Short mmCIF file of C-alpha atoms in Angstrom, two decimals:
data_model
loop_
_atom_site.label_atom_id
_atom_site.label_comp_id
_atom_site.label_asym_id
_atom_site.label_seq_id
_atom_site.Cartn_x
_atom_site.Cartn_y
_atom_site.Cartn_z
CA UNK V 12 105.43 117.94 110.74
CA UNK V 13 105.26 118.34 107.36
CA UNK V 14 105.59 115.00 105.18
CA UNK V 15 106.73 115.08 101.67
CA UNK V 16 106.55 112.13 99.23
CA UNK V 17 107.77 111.46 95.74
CA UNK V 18 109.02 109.10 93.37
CA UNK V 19 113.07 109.52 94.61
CA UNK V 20 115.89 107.23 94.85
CA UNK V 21 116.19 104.63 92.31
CA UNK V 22 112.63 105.64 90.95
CA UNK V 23 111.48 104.33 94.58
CA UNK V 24 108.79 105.81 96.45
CA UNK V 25 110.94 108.11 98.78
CA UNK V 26 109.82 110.47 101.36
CA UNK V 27 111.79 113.32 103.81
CA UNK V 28 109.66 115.19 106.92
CA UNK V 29 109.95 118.53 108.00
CA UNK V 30 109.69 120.14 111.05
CA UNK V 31 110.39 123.90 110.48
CA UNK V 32 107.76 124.59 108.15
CA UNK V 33 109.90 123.21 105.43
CA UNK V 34 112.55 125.36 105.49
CA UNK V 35 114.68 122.11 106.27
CA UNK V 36 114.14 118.67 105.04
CA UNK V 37 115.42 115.14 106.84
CA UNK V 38 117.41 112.99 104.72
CA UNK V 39 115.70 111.17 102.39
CA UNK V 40 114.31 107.91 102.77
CA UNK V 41 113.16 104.82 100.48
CA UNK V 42 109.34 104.38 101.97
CA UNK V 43 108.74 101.17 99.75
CA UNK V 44 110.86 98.51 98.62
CA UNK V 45 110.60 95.06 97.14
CA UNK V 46 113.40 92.87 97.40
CA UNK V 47 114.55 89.88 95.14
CA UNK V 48 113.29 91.33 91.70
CA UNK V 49 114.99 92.49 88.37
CA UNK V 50 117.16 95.35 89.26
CA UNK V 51 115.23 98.11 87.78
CA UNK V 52 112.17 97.58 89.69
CA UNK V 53 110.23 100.24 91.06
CA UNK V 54 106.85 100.55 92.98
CA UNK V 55 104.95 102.69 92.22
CA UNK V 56 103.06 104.50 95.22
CA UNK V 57 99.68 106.88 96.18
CA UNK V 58 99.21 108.42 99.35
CA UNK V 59 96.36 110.80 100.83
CA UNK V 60 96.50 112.11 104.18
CA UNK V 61 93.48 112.99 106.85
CA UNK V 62 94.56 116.51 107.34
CA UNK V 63 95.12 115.70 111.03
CA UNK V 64 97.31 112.56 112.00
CA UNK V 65 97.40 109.26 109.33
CA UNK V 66 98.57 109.01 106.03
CA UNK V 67 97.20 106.48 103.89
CA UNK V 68 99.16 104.80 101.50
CA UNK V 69 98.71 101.98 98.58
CA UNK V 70 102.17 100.48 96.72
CA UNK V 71 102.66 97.70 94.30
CA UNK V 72 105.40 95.57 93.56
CA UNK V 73 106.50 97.01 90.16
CA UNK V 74 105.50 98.36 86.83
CA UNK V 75 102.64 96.02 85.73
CA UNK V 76 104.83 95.85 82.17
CA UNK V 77 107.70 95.12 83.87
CA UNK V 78 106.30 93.03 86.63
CA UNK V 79 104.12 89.74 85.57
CA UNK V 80 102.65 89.26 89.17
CA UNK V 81 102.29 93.17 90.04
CA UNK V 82 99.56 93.14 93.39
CA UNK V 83 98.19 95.53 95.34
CA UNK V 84 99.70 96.50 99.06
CA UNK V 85 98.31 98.75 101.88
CA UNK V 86 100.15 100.54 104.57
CA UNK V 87 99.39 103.56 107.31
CA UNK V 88 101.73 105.88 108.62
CA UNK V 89 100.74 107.86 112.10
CA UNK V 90 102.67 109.05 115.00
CA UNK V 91 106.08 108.07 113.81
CA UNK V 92 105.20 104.35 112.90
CA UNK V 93 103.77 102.18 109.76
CA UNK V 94 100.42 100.38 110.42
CA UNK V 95 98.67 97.97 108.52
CA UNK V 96 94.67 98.38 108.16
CA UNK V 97 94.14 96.36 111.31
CA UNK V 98 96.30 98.67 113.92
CA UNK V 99 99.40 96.32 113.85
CA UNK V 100 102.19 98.17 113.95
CA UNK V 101 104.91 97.16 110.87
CA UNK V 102 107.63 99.52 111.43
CA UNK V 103 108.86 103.01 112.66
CA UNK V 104 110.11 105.73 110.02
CA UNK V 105 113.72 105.10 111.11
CA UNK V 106 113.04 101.52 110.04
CA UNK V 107 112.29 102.28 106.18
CA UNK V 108 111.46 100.56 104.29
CA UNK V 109 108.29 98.96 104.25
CA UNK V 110 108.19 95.70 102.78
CA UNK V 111 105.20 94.22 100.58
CA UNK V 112 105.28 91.12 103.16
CA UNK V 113 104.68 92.98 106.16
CA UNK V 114 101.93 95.21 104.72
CA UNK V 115 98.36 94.45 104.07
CA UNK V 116 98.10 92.73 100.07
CA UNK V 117 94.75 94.27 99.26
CA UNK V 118 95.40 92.26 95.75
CA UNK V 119 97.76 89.23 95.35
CA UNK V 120 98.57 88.82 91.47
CA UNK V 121 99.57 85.12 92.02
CA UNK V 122 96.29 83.99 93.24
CA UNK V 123 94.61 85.17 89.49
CA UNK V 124 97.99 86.01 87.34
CA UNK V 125 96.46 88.97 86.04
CA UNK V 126 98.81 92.01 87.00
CA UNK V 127 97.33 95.09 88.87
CA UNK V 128 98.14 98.89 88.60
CA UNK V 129 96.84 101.67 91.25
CA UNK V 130 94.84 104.58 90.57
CA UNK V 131 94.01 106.00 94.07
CA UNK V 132 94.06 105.54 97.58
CA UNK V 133 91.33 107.88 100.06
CA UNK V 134 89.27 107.17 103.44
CA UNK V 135 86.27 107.08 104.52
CA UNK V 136 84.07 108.63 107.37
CA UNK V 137 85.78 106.55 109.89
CA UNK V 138 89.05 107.04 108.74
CA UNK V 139 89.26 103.28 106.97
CA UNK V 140 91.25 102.99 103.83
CA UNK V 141 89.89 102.96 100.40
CA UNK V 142 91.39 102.30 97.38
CA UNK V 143 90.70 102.22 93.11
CA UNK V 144 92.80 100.17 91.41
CA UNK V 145 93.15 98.03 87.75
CA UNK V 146 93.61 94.51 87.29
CA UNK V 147 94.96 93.56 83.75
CA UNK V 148 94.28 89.40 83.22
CA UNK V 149 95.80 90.21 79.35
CA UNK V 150 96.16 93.20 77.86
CA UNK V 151 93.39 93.52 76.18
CA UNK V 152 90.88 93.13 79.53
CA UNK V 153 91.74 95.93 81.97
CA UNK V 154 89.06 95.60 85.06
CA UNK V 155 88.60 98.78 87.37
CA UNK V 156 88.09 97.32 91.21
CA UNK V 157 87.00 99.35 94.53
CA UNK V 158 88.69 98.17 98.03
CA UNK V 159 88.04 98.89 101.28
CA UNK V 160 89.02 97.89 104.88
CA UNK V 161 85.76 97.17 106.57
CA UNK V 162 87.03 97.27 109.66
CA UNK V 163 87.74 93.79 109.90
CA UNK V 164 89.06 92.87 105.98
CA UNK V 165 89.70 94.16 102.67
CA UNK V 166 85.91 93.58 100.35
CA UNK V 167 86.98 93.77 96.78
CA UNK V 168 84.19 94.71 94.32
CA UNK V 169 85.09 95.04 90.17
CA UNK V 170 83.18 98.12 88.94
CA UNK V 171 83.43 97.54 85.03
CA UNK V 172 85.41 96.37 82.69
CA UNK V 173 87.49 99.06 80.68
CA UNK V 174 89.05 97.34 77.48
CA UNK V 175 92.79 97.18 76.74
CA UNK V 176 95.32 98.16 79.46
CA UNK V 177 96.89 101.51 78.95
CA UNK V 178 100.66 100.59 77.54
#
């Protein structure tokens, strides 16, 4: 199966599969969605896949201009279903979409108020999700952090500060 993702409906992460080598697509679906903010909102998503059978996948809520409390959220997709980092199965892909309450929040804005952006989501030699993202406590301090699931919970390092945010 081939899976195709991209910034679709409503500026929404969005995805359609493929079966036939992609000579045919399914109908598209909304992968990510975030209910009860300012119409207009849309999260913004990164994905890399294993080659063989998960995709990894990191969302936030929003635009971090646009969204004051902007965190960070994790989510797997493998055999038909969406995981969170610890196995638990969230939904299946006719279930779309994936909320930021039922995935893994590798970052929650409202614990520090400083808004978060991501940069890139990967694995590592077991398969375990890591991630690169910004926090942005004003805009003029933009901090780079590393996640990853150690099997067990998300450790969150800061790498460096980076000066002013990028808008």
């Amino acid at each position: 199966t081939l899976h195709l993702f991209w910034r679709g409906r409503s500026y929404k992460p969005t995805t359609a599969t493929s079966t036939d080598g992609g000579r045919t697509w399914s109908e598209a679906r909304v992968v990510f969605s975030v209910e009860g903010l300012p119409k207009g909102n849309r999260p913004y998503g990164k994905y890399a896949s294993n080659g063989k059978d998960r995709i990894h996948m990191i969302f936030t809520d929003g635009h971090p201009r646009n969204e004051p409390l902007n965190s960070v959220y994790y989510v797997c997709y493998r055999a038909g279903a969406y995981y969170r980092a610890d196995g638990t199965r969230i939904c299946g892909a006719d279930e779309l979409p994936v909320r930021p309450e039922q995935a893994d929040k590798v970052y929650d804005a409202s614990a520090t108020k400083a808004r978060a952006w991501v940069w890139e989501v990967a694995f590592d030699d077991q398969d375990r999700p890591v991630l690169v993202y910004t926090r942005h406590p004003t805009e003029q301090d933009h901090r780079y952090h590393y996640a990853r699931w150690d099997g067990t919970r998300w450790v969150d390092t800061e790498l460096c500060a980076a000066g002013r945010w990028f808008p």
